[in-house]
Tab-separated table of C-alpha atoms in Angstrom:
chain	number	residue	atom	x	y	z
A	1	MET	CA	11.105	14.978	-0.126
A	2	SER	CA	10.367	11.470	-1.448
A	3	ALA	CA	7.811	12.577	-4.045
A	4	SER	CA	10.174	15.156	-5.537
A	5	LEU	CA	12.968	12.572	-5.564
A	6	ARG	CA	10.778	10.174	-7.502
A	7	GLN	CA	10.391	12.799	-10.210
A	8	SER	CA	14.127	13.579	-10.262
A	9	TYR	CA	14.918	9.893	-10.799
A	10	GLU	CA	13.231	10.035	-14.207
A	11	ASN	CA	16.353	11.750	-15.557
A	12	ILE	CA	19.375	11.279	-13.291
A	13	ASP	CA	22.319	13.590	-13.939
A	14	PHE	CA	25.075	10.990	-13.633
A	15	GLY	CA	27.854	13.550	-14.002
A	16	GLU	CA	26.519	15.571	-11.084
A	17	LEU	CA	25.995	12.412	-9.040
A	18	ALA	CA	29.605	11.326	-9.688
A	19	GLU	CA	30.864	14.679	-8.408
A	20	TYR	CA	29.112	13.914	-5.127
A	21	PHE	CA	30.088	10.226	-5.143
A	22	PRO	CA	33.460	9.813	-6.967
A	23	PRO	CA	33.430	5.959	-6.975
A	24	LEU	CA	30.752	6.250	-9.683
A	25	ARG	CA	33.058	8.037	-12.169
A	26	PRO	CA	34.802	4.959	-13.651
A	27	PHE	CA	31.421	3.582	-14.784
A	28	LEU	CA	30.325	6.656	-16.763
A	29	PHE	CA	30.768	7.297	-20.467
A	30	GLU	CA	30.085	10.468	-22.404
A	31	ASN	CA	27.032	10.524	-24.658
A	32	LYS	CA	26.371	12.408	-27.904
A	33	THR	CA	24.953	15.459	-26.122
A	34	GLY	CA	27.998	15.934	-23.912
A	35	GLY	CA	26.355	14.443	-20.835
A	36	PHE	CA	27.112	11.159	-19.113
A	37	ASN	CA	25.435	7.763	-19.168
A	38	LEU	CA	25.934	4.704	-16.986
A	39	ASP	CA	26.699	1.206	-18.220
A	40	PHE	CA	23.722	-0.595	-16.664
A	41	LYS	CA	24.918	-3.963	-17.960
A	42	ASN	CA	27.880	-3.734	-15.577
A	43	ASP	CA	26.878	-5.202	-12.214
A	44	ALA	CA	29.521	-3.166	-10.355
A	45	ALA	CA	28.126	0.000	-11.946
A	46	ASN	CA	24.627	-0.838	-10.711
A	47	ARG	CA	25.831	-1.483	-7.187
A	48	THR	CA	27.782	1.778	-7.165
A	49	LEU	CA	24.759	3.704	-8.476
A	50	THR	CA	22.594	2.298	-5.680
A	51	ARG	CA	25.212	3.232	-3.084
A	52	ALA	CA	25.493	6.741	-4.552
A	53	LEU	CA	21.740	7.432	-4.545
A	54	LEU	CA	21.231	6.033	-1.053
A	55	LYS	CA	24.118	8.120	0.282
A	56	ARG	CA	23.216	11.374	-1.463
A	57	ASP	CA	19.447	11.323	-1.074
A	58	PHE	CA	18.951	9.470	2.206
A	59	GLY	CA	22.286	9.618	4.029
A	60	LEU	CA	22.517	5.819	4.004
A	61	GLU	CA	25.683	3.714	3.956
A	62	VAL	CA	25.209	0.234	2.484
A	63	THR	CA	27.243	-2.828	1.632
A	64	LEU	CA	26.081	-4.648	-1.517
A	65	LEU	CA	27.048	-8.250	-2.262
A	66	LYS	CA	28.066	-9.346	-5.755
A	67	ASP	CA	25.868	-12.452	-5.603
A	68	ARG	CA	22.689	-10.880	-4.230
A	69	LEU	CA	20.058	-8.634	-5.792
A	70	CYS	CA	21.021	-4.996	-6.196
A	71	PRO	CA	17.830	-3.036	-5.432
A	72	PRO	CA	17.124	-0.143	-7.834
A	73	VAL	CA	16.438	2.819	-5.563
A	74	PRO	CA	13.759	4.548	-7.710
A	75	ASN	CA	11.702	1.365	-7.993
A	76	ARG	CA	11.904	0.599	-4.271
A	77	LEU	CA	11.155	4.216	-3.345
A	78	ASN	CA	7.935	4.119	-5.380
A	79	TYR	CA	6.646	1.252	-3.234
A	80	VAL	CA	7.586	3.078	-0.014
A	81	ILE	CA	5.793	6.241	-1.188
A	82	TRP	CA	2.621	4.292	-1.940
A	83	ILE	CA	2.765	2.615	1.472
A	84	THR	CA	3.244	6.066	3.023
A	85	ASP	CA	0.028	7.282	1.390
A	86	LEU	CA	-1.741	4.156	2.637
A	87	VAL	CA	-0.574	4.744	6.214
A	88	LYS	CA	-1.668	8.402	6.166
A	89	VAL	CA	-5.240	7.293	5.494
A	90	THR	CA	-5.471	4.302	7.805
A	91	SER	CA	-3.036	4.812	10.695
A	92	PRO	CA	-3.206	8.306	12.187
A	93	ASP	CA	-1.033	7.188	15.101
A	94	ASP	CA	2.510	8.522	14.740
A	95	ASN	CA	4.207	5.376	16.061
A	96	ILE	CA	4.108	3.032	13.064
A	97	VAL	CA	5.345	-0.575	12.928
A	98	GLY	CA	5.828	-2.225	9.532
A	99	LEU	CA	6.735	-5.786	8.574
A	100	ASP	CA	9.156	-6.459	5.700
A	101	ILE	CA	8.881	-10.044	4.457
A	102	GLY	CA	12.111	-11.131	2.769
A	103	THR	CA	14.122	-8.029	3.533
A	104	GLY	CA	17.150	-9.138	1.500
A	105	SER	CA	20.809	-8.354	2.031
A	106	THR	CA	20.314	-4.595	1.691
A	107	ALA	CA	17.238	-4.278	3.959
A	108	ILE	CA	16.245	-1.608	1.459
A	109	TYR	CA	12.633	-1.062	2.540
A	110	PRO	CA	13.301	-0.590	6.277
A	111	LEU	CA	16.292	1.660	5.582
A	112	LEU	CA	14.456	3.823	3.045
A	113	ALA	CA	11.236	4.068	5.038
A	114	CYS	CA	12.911	4.766	8.382
A	115	SER	CA	15.171	7.417	6.855
A	116	ILE	CA	12.072	9.209	5.514
A	117	HIS	CA	9.830	8.669	8.554
A	118	LYS	CA	11.440	9.317	11.930
A	119	ASN	CA	8.639	7.537	13.817
A	120	TRP	CA	8.517	4.306	11.818
A	121	HIS	CA	9.848	0.969	13.071
A	122	PHE	CA	10.312	-2.322	11.213
A	123	LEU	CA	10.332	-6.029	11.816
A	124	ALA	CA	12.274	-7.553	8.907
A	125	THR	CA	12.507	-11.262	8.065
A	126	ASP	CA	14.494	-13.448	5.696
A	127	ILE	CA	15.181	-17.142	5.204
A	128	ASP	CA	18.718	-16.630	3.832
A	129	LYS	CA	21.473	-16.442	6.436
A	130	THR	CA	23.864	-14.609	4.088
A	131	SER	CA	21.277	-11.944	3.343
A	132	LEU	CA	20.459	-11.526	7.034
A	133	ALA	CA	24.122	-11.178	7.974
A	134	THR	CA	24.671	-8.451	5.385
A	135	ALA	CA	21.396	-6.751	6.298
A	136	ALA	CA	22.655	-6.604	9.890
A	137	ILE	CA	25.839	-4.903	8.681
A	138	ASN	CA	23.811	-2.371	6.715
A	139	ILE	CA	21.643	-1.548	9.702
A	140	GLN	CA	24.680	-1.179	11.962
A	141	GLN	CA	26.272	1.189	9.433
A	142	ASN	CA	23.362	3.578	9.931
A	143	PRO	CA	23.328	4.216	13.690
A	144	LYS	CA	20.361	6.606	13.613
A	145	LEU	CA	18.182	3.808	12.266
A	146	LYS	CA	19.516	0.653	13.914
A	147	ALA	CA	17.281	0.935	16.990
A	148	ARG	CA	14.212	0.999	14.747
A	149	VAL	CA	14.851	-2.082	12.596
A	150	ARG	CA	14.758	-5.579	14.066
A	151	LEU	CA	15.975	-8.481	11.911
A	152	LEU	CA	14.476	-11.936	12.400
A	153	SER	CA	15.408	-15.245	10.825
A	154	THR	CA	12.710	-17.551	9.520
A	155	THR	CA	12.568	-20.719	7.401
A	156	GLN	CA	10.997	-21.670	4.097
A	157	ASP	CA	8.704	-24.134	5.879
A	158	ALA	CA	7.406	-21.607	8.426
A	159	PRO	CA	4.218	-19.610	7.786
A	160	ILE	CA	5.043	-16.480	5.801
A	161	LEU	CA	3.174	-14.339	8.329
A	162	SER	CA	4.328	-16.210	11.440
A	163	LEU	CA	5.450	-12.972	13.128
A	164	LEU	CA	1.827	-11.807	13.148
A	165	LEU	CA	0.660	-14.706	15.312
A	166	PRO	CA	-0.516	-13.442	18.743
A	167	GLU	CA	2.284	-15.080	20.730
A	168	ALA	CA	4.963	-13.728	18.377
A	169	LEU	CA	3.556	-10.199	18.456
A	170	ALA	CA	3.321	-10.249	22.241
A	171	GLN	CA	6.963	-11.291	22.473
A	172	LEU	CA	8.168	-8.727	19.927
A	173	LEU	CA	5.982	-5.722	20.746
A	174	GLY	CA	4.841	-6.376	24.310
A	175	PRO	CA	1.577	-7.686	25.763
A	176	GLU	CA	-0.351	-4.404	25.463
A	177	LEU	CA	-1.030	-4.351	21.732
A	178	ARG	CA	-3.045	-1.748	19.895
A	179	ARG	CA	-5.151	-2.818	16.917
A	180	PRO	CA	-3.712	-3.297	14.454
A	181	PRO	CA	-0.314	-3.862	16.104
A	182	VAL	CA	1.420	-3.821	12.697
A	183	ALA	CA	0.265	-1.062	10.351
A	184	PHE	CA	1.335	-2.758	7.130
A	185	SER	CA	3.427	-5.511	5.606
A	186	MET	CA	5.712	-5.181	2.574
A	187	CYS	CA	7.007	-7.957	0.365
A	188	ASN	CA	8.886	-8.405	-2.899
A	189	PRO	CA	8.555	-12.153	-3.472
A	190	PRO	CA	10.664	-14.145	-5.931
A	191	PHE	CA	9.219	-13.935	-9.454
A	192	TYR	CA	9.881	-17.451	-10.646
A	193	SER	CA	8.707	-20.964	-9.814
A	194	ASP	CA	11.857	-22.841	-10.931
A	195	ILE	CA	15.182	-22.444	-12.727
A	196	GLU	CA	13.586	-23.387	-16.062
A	197	GLU	CA	11.238	-20.392	-15.812
A	198	VAL	CA	14.222	-18.127	-15.137
A	199	SER	CA	15.890	-19.430	-18.310
A	200	ARG	CA	12.716	-19.099	-20.390
A	201	SER	CA	12.226	-15.530	-19.219
A	202	ALA	CA	15.772	-14.596	-20.215
A	203	ASN	CA	15.468	-16.306	-23.619
A	204	ASN	CA	12.075	-14.742	-24.401
A	205	LYS	CA	13.270	-11.148	-24.031
A	206	SER	CA	13.173	-9.485	-27.458
A	207	THR	CA	16.114	-7.247	-26.594
A	208	ASP	CA	19.021	-7.376	-24.201
A	209	PRO	CA	17.983	-6.606	-20.617
A	210	HIS	CA	18.486	-3.020	-19.532
A	211	ALA	CA	20.473	-4.133	-16.476
A	212	VAL	CA	22.149	-7.303	-15.283
A	213	CYS	CA	20.553	-9.511	-12.629
A	214	THR	CA	22.854	-10.643	-9.838
A	215	GLY	CA	20.301	-12.303	-7.573
A	216	ALA	CA	20.818	-15.617	-5.817
A	217	LEU	CA	18.357	-18.428	-6.545
A	218	VAL	CA	16.841	-18.054	-3.076
A	219	GLU	CA	15.870	-14.488	-4.039
A	220	MET	CA	14.532	-15.365	-7.498
A	221	ILE	CA	12.740	-18.697	-7.108
A	222	THR	CA	9.909	-19.884	-4.878
A	223	PRO	CA	7.594	-22.879	-5.448
A	224	GLY	CA	4.732	-21.689	-7.654
A	225	GLY	CA	6.309	-18.273	-8.237
A	226	GLU	CA	5.180	-14.930	-6.859
A	227	ALA	CA	1.454	-15.604	-7.340
A	228	ALA	CA	1.580	-18.773	-5.214
A	229	PHE	CA	3.625	-16.976	-2.557
A	230	VAL	CA	1.128	-14.121	-2.210
A	231	ARG	CA	-1.810	-16.514	-2.371
A	232	GLN	CA	-0.353	-18.223	0.699
A	233	MET	CA	-0.152	-14.794	2.345
A	234	ILE	CA	-3.848	-14.250	1.595
A	235	ASP	CA	-4.772	-17.641	3.061
A	236	GLU	CA	-2.741	-16.977	6.222
A	237	SER	CA	-4.098	-13.439	6.617
A	238	ILE	CA	-7.682	-14.708	6.857
A	239	GLY	CA	-6.806	-16.297	10.197
A	240	LEU	CA	-4.850	-13.251	11.382
A	241	GLN	CA	-7.378	-10.575	10.352
A	242	ASP	CA	-6.464	-7.210	11.935
A	243	ALA	CA	-3.076	-8.294	13.299
A	244	CYS	CA	-1.895	-6.222	10.336
A	245	GLY	CA	-3.651	-3.161	8.974
A	246	TRP	CA	-2.751	-3.698	5.328
A	247	TYR	CA	-1.154	-6.791	3.824
A	248	THR	CA	0.735	-5.764	0.675
A	249	SER	CA	3.093	-7.176	-1.917
A	250	LEU	CA	5.008	-5.895	-4.914
A	251	LEU	CA	4.512	-7.972	-8.067
A	252	GLY	CA	6.601	-8.301	-11.196
A	253	LYS	CA	3.916	-9.764	-13.468
A	254	MET	CA	0.555	-8.256	-14.355
A	255	SER	CA	-0.794	-11.794	-14.762
A	256	SER	CA	-0.010	-12.407	-11.079
A	257	LEU	CA	-1.987	-9.311	-10.115
A	258	ALA	CA	-5.078	-10.462	-12.010
A	259	ALA	CA	-4.865	-13.967	-10.545
A	260	LEU	CA	-4.529	-12.641	-6.992
A	261	VAL	CA	-7.467	-10.254	-7.354
A	262	ASP	CA	-9.515	-13.302	-8.355
A	263	VAL	CA	-8.378	-15.013	-5.142
A	264	LEU	CA	-9.407	-12.024	-3.013
A	265	ARG	CA	-12.826	-11.957	-4.655
A	266	GLU	CA	-13.242	-15.722	-4.190
A	267	LYS	CA	-12.432	-15.300	-0.484
A	268	GLY	CA	-14.928	-12.430	-0.126
A	269	ILE	CA	-12.219	-9.852	0.663
A	270	ASP	CA	-13.627	-6.684	-0.895
A	271	ASN	CA	-11.410	-4.178	0.942
A	272	TYR	CA	-8.430	-4.242	-1.373
A	273	ALA	CA	-6.322	-1.908	-3.484
A	274	ILE	CA	-4.095	-2.199	-6.528
A	275	THR	CA	-1.667	0.209	-8.126
A	276	GLU	CA	0.840	0.340	-10.962
A	277	LEU	CA	4.336	1.693	-10.340
A	278	ILE	CA	6.142	2.993	-13.416
A	279	GLN	CA	9.792	4.016	-13.380
A	280	GLY	CA	11.290	4.565	-16.812
A	281	THR	CA	10.577	1.422	-18.839
A	282	THR	CA	9.974	-0.723	-15.755
A	283	ARG	CA	6.457	-1.530	-14.560
A	284	ARG	CA	5.614	-3.136	-11.260
A	285	TRP	CA	2.301	-3.652	-9.501
A	286	VAL	CA	1.228	-3.645	-5.863
A	287	ILE	CA	-1.693	-5.483	-4.330
A	288	ALA	CA	-2.984	-4.723	-0.829
A	289	TRP	CA	-5.871	-6.045	1.232
A	290	SER	CA	-7.283	-5.396	4.682
A	291	PHE	CA	-9.795	-6.665	7.226
A	292	LEU	CA	-10.185	-3.212	8.780
A	293	ASP	CA	-13.272	-1.096	8.196
A	294	VAL	CA	-11.201	1.821	6.849
A	295	ARG	CA	-11.895	2.461	3.172
A	296	LEU	CA	-9.305	3.993	0.861
A	297	PRO	CA	-9.856	6.901	-1.522
A	298	ASP	CA	-10.163	5.847	-5.149
A	299	THR	CA	-7.027	7.818	-6.014
A	300	LEU	CA	-5.066	5.323	-3.911
A	301	ALA	CA	-6.955	2.075	-4.516
A	302	ARG	CA	-8.008	2.321	-8.172
A	303	PRO	CA	-5.268	2.948	-10.764
A	304	GLN	CA	-6.014	5.100	-13.787
A	305	SER	CA	-4.709	2.512	-16.255
A	306	GLN	CA	-7.553	1.232	-18.438
A	307	SER	CA	-5.913	-2.190	-18.561
A	308	LEU	CA	-6.486	-2.591	-14.809
A	309	ARG	CA	-10.070	-1.335	-14.570
A	310	SER	CA	-11.630	-4.804	-14.707
A	311	ILE	CA	-9.679	-5.988	-11.657
A	312	ALA	CA	-9.812	-2.743	-9.656
A	313	PRO	CA	-11.976	-2.681	-6.517
A	314	PRO	CA	-15.412	-1.032	-6.741
A	315	PRO	CA	-15.282	2.761	-6.343
A	316	ASN	CA	-15.561	4.232	-2.859
A	317	THR	CA	-16.605	7.632	-4.226
A	318	LEU	CA	-19.917	7.953	-6.058
A	319	ARG	CA	-21.599	10.892	-7.786
A	320	HIS	CA	-25.183	11.678	-8.684
A	321	SER	CA	-26.001	14.396	-11.187
A	322	ILE	CA	-29.429	15.929	-11.762
A	323	PHE	CA	-30.283	16.667	-15.366
A	324	ASP	CA	-33.781	18.013	-14.724
A	325	PRO	CA	-33.592	21.841	-15.041
A	326	ASN	CA	-36.736	22.143	-12.915
A	327	SER	CA	-35.270	20.296	-9.923
A	328	ARG	CA	-34.303	22.042	-6.709
A	329	PRO	CA	-30.646	23.099	-6.478
A	330	LEU	CA	-28.573	20.958	-4.127
A	331	THR	CA	-27.376	22.774	-1.005
A	332	HIS	CA	-25.345	21.975	2.081
A	333	ASN	CA	-28.309	22.898	4.282
A	334	ALA	CA	-30.504	20.421	2.434
A	335	ILE	CA	-28.042	17.638	3.292
A	336	ILE	CA	-28.079	18.634	6.957
A	337	ARG	CA	-31.887	18.596	7.042
A	338	VAL	CA	-32.007	15.049	5.675
A	339	LEU	CA	-29.296	13.770	8.032
A	340	THR	CA	-30.966	15.349	11.064
A	341	ASP	CA	-34.060	13.208	10.505
A	342	VAL	CA	-32.167	9.886	10.409
A	343	PRO	CA	-32.265	8.030	13.765
A	344	LYS	CA	-29.008	6.718	15.221
A	345	LEU	CA	-26.959	8.991	12.967
A	346	ARG	CA	-24.866	12.005	13.782
A	347	TYR	CA	-23.061	14.373	11.479
A	348	GLU	CA	-19.965	16.534	11.714
A	349	GLU	CA	-19.340	19.794	9.915
A	350	LEU	CA	-15.955	19.794	8.185
A	351	GLN	CA	-13.564	22.595	7.278
A	352	ASP	CA	-14.824	22.505	3.714
A	353	PRO	CA	-18.190	24.317	3.955
A	354	LYS	CA	-19.618	22.123	1.191
A	355	ARG	CA	-18.680	18.854	2.913
A	356	VAL	CA	-20.207	17.000	5.870
A	357	ARG	CA	-19.385	13.671	7.538
A	358	ALA	CA	-22.264	11.325	8.349
A	359	ILE	CA	-21.758	8.619	10.994
A	360	ALA	CA	-24.500	5.992	11.196
A	361	TYR	CA	-24.585	3.489	14.067
A	362	GLU	CA	-27.532	1.460	12.800
A	363	VAL	CA	-29.312	0.965	9.501
A	364	THR	CA	-32.433	3.053	10.196
A	365	TRP	CA	-33.151	4.636	6.791
A	366	THR	CA	-34.535	1.673	4.853
A	367	ARG	CA	-38.272	1.038	4.619
A	368	ALA	CA	-37.916	-2.188	6.595
A	369	ALA	CA	-35.969	-0.399	9.350
A	370	ARG	CA	-38.513	2.420	9.528
A	371	ARG	CA	-41.380	-0.074	9.813
A	372	ARG	CA	-39.511	-1.939	12.551
A	373	LEU	CA	-38.914	1.283	14.492
A	374	ALA	CA	-42.551	2.246	14.095
A	375	ARG	CA	-43.718	-1.107	15.505
A	376	ASN	CA	-41.184	-1.185	18.334
A	377	PRO	CA	-39.965	2.333	19.076
A	378	PRO	CA	-36.837	2.199	21.264
A	379	GLU	CA	-36.993	3.776	24.691
A	380	ASP	CA	-33.720	5.587	24.098
A	381	MET	CA	-32.581	7.025	20.762
A	382	MET	CA	-29.310	8.279	22.230
A	383	ILE	CA	-26.156	7.311	20.360
A	384	ASP	CA	-23.407	5.402	22.128
A	385	ASP	CA	-20.228	6.913	20.678
A	386	LYS	CA	-18.250	3.885	21.893
A	387	SER	CA	-20.141	1.591	19.536
A	388	THR	CA	-18.801	0.891	16.055
A	389	PRO	CA	-20.527	2.750	13.206
A	390	VAL	CA	-22.057	0.677	10.425
A	391	VAL	CA	-21.047	3.300	7.877
A	392	VAL	CA	-19.086	6.552	7.868
A	393	SER	CA	-19.234	8.694	4.763
A	394	GLU	CA	-18.465	12.214	3.622
A	395	ILE	CA	-21.020	13.992	1.477
A	396	SER	CA	-20.245	16.951	-0.759
A	397	VAL	CA	-22.192	19.358	-2.912
A	398	ILE	CA	-20.004	19.649	-6.009
A	399	ASP	CA	-22.362	22.156	-7.608
A	400	GLU	CA	-26.084	22.822	-7.468
A	401	HIS	CA	-26.765	19.791	-9.676
A	402	THR	CA	-24.112	17.290	-8.484
A	403	LEU	CA	-23.875	15.353	-5.222
A	404	GLU	CA	-20.880	13.227	-4.179
A	405	ILE	CA	-20.355	10.700	-1.405
A	406	SER	CA	-17.122	9.020	-0.250
A	407	TRP	CA	-17.062	5.852	1.852
A	408	ILE	CA	-14.701	6.369	4.794
A	409	ARG	CA	-15.430	3.440	7.126
A	410	GLY	CA	-17.605	0.360	7.160
A	411	LYS	CA	-17.484	-3.400	6.655
A	412	ASP	CA	-20.521	-3.816	4.396
A	413	ARG	CA	-20.564	-2.221	0.944
A	414	GLY	CA	-24.276	-2.973	0.725
A	415	VAL	CA	-24.939	-0.672	3.691
A	416	PHE	CA	-22.929	2.128	2.061
A	417	VAL	CA	-24.778	1.756	-1.250
A	418	SER	CA	-28.113	1.624	0.581
A	419	PHE	CA	-27.358	4.829	2.485
A	420	TRP	CA	-26.265	6.543	-0.731
A	421	GLY	CA	-29.486	5.488	-2.453
A	422	PHE	CA	-31.552	6.847	0.424
A	423	LEU	CA	-29.655	10.137	0.590
A	424	SER	CA	-29.544	10.836	-3.146
A	425	GLY	CA	-33.225	9.941	-3.413
A	426	LYS	CA	-34.177	12.352	-0.647
A	427	LEU	CA	-32.104	15.188	-2.086
A	428	THR	CA	-33.001	14.759	-5.734
């Protein structure tokens, strides 16, 4: 449902929407083609549009304050959809807990996500008492969701990720915690570092803004701006590790994204993802990082935009093509024969007959490892399935001249690249 909605939001039929939600009618005006447009520079019109879309498409009732941010539904939905794709890859468990940092007066992310996913739960924080009070009203107005969203007050001086500390998680979720206890975090931090930056941003716009901004200063300003806020999240996450599966944040500036990728690389965090969310003329970016050994598909972690290629993570899917016409054709059976001869490795046949999963529990394929095994052969070559694999990959024969490997799990990229070099060398 959510993916099709995202497409429909590219061209909203305001006349049809007003028939469903009559309070929208006073804000429409007829255009040259006989259809209807909305006056986006009217703050009441924007609030009514948000209420209409949330009611029609998600069955949500919300109260929106005049002096707080009015969340555009299409933009917020895009972030939820991307998080959904992330969770599908990394958290097969149906009972998902998410953390919304700075939930705002609408609590838009918990309400959207929980209306789409019947098995999702949220912890939602904010430092603003007015926003929390209104968020509580919005949750109460949606009785099917209120048991799955828990609001928590925090302060500007507290750690951003304080709810992920062991004692806090034990109190909130119980002493028997799975790993990770929280599948993901979401955040839409304030863009600006001070009121002067807000003024400069407004003055530097070459045209009038498409829509009015009704946010309070507490929602728009944080010391150092959004980049400093997320950098603090990165610093705190290093101590928390897998308390959260994926730490994520929405960003309003591409410059912030580039700066934060530099921080991740400086900290040695190579398991990260970036994406670009485009809705009409609005562009936003998301950054995510993890201390888990689960590796994301490139379609999720590496955006197609050429402008982002230099800061994208290294690819997790690699291909090797053979250009020698005299070489042996690649076959599925040839892959199996090579894998069978690797100690401390098992393989699984997959539904796709051209694809196989290889699970290695030790690095045994390098020359150094083979020499070590030859000098000191182990008494038992049995595999302990309870031990953690050093690398899990899926290997495919694309055609008789092309081999592909995808990194599925593992902490060390060097091990993955080493295994790929060994395998492609053996097969080609």
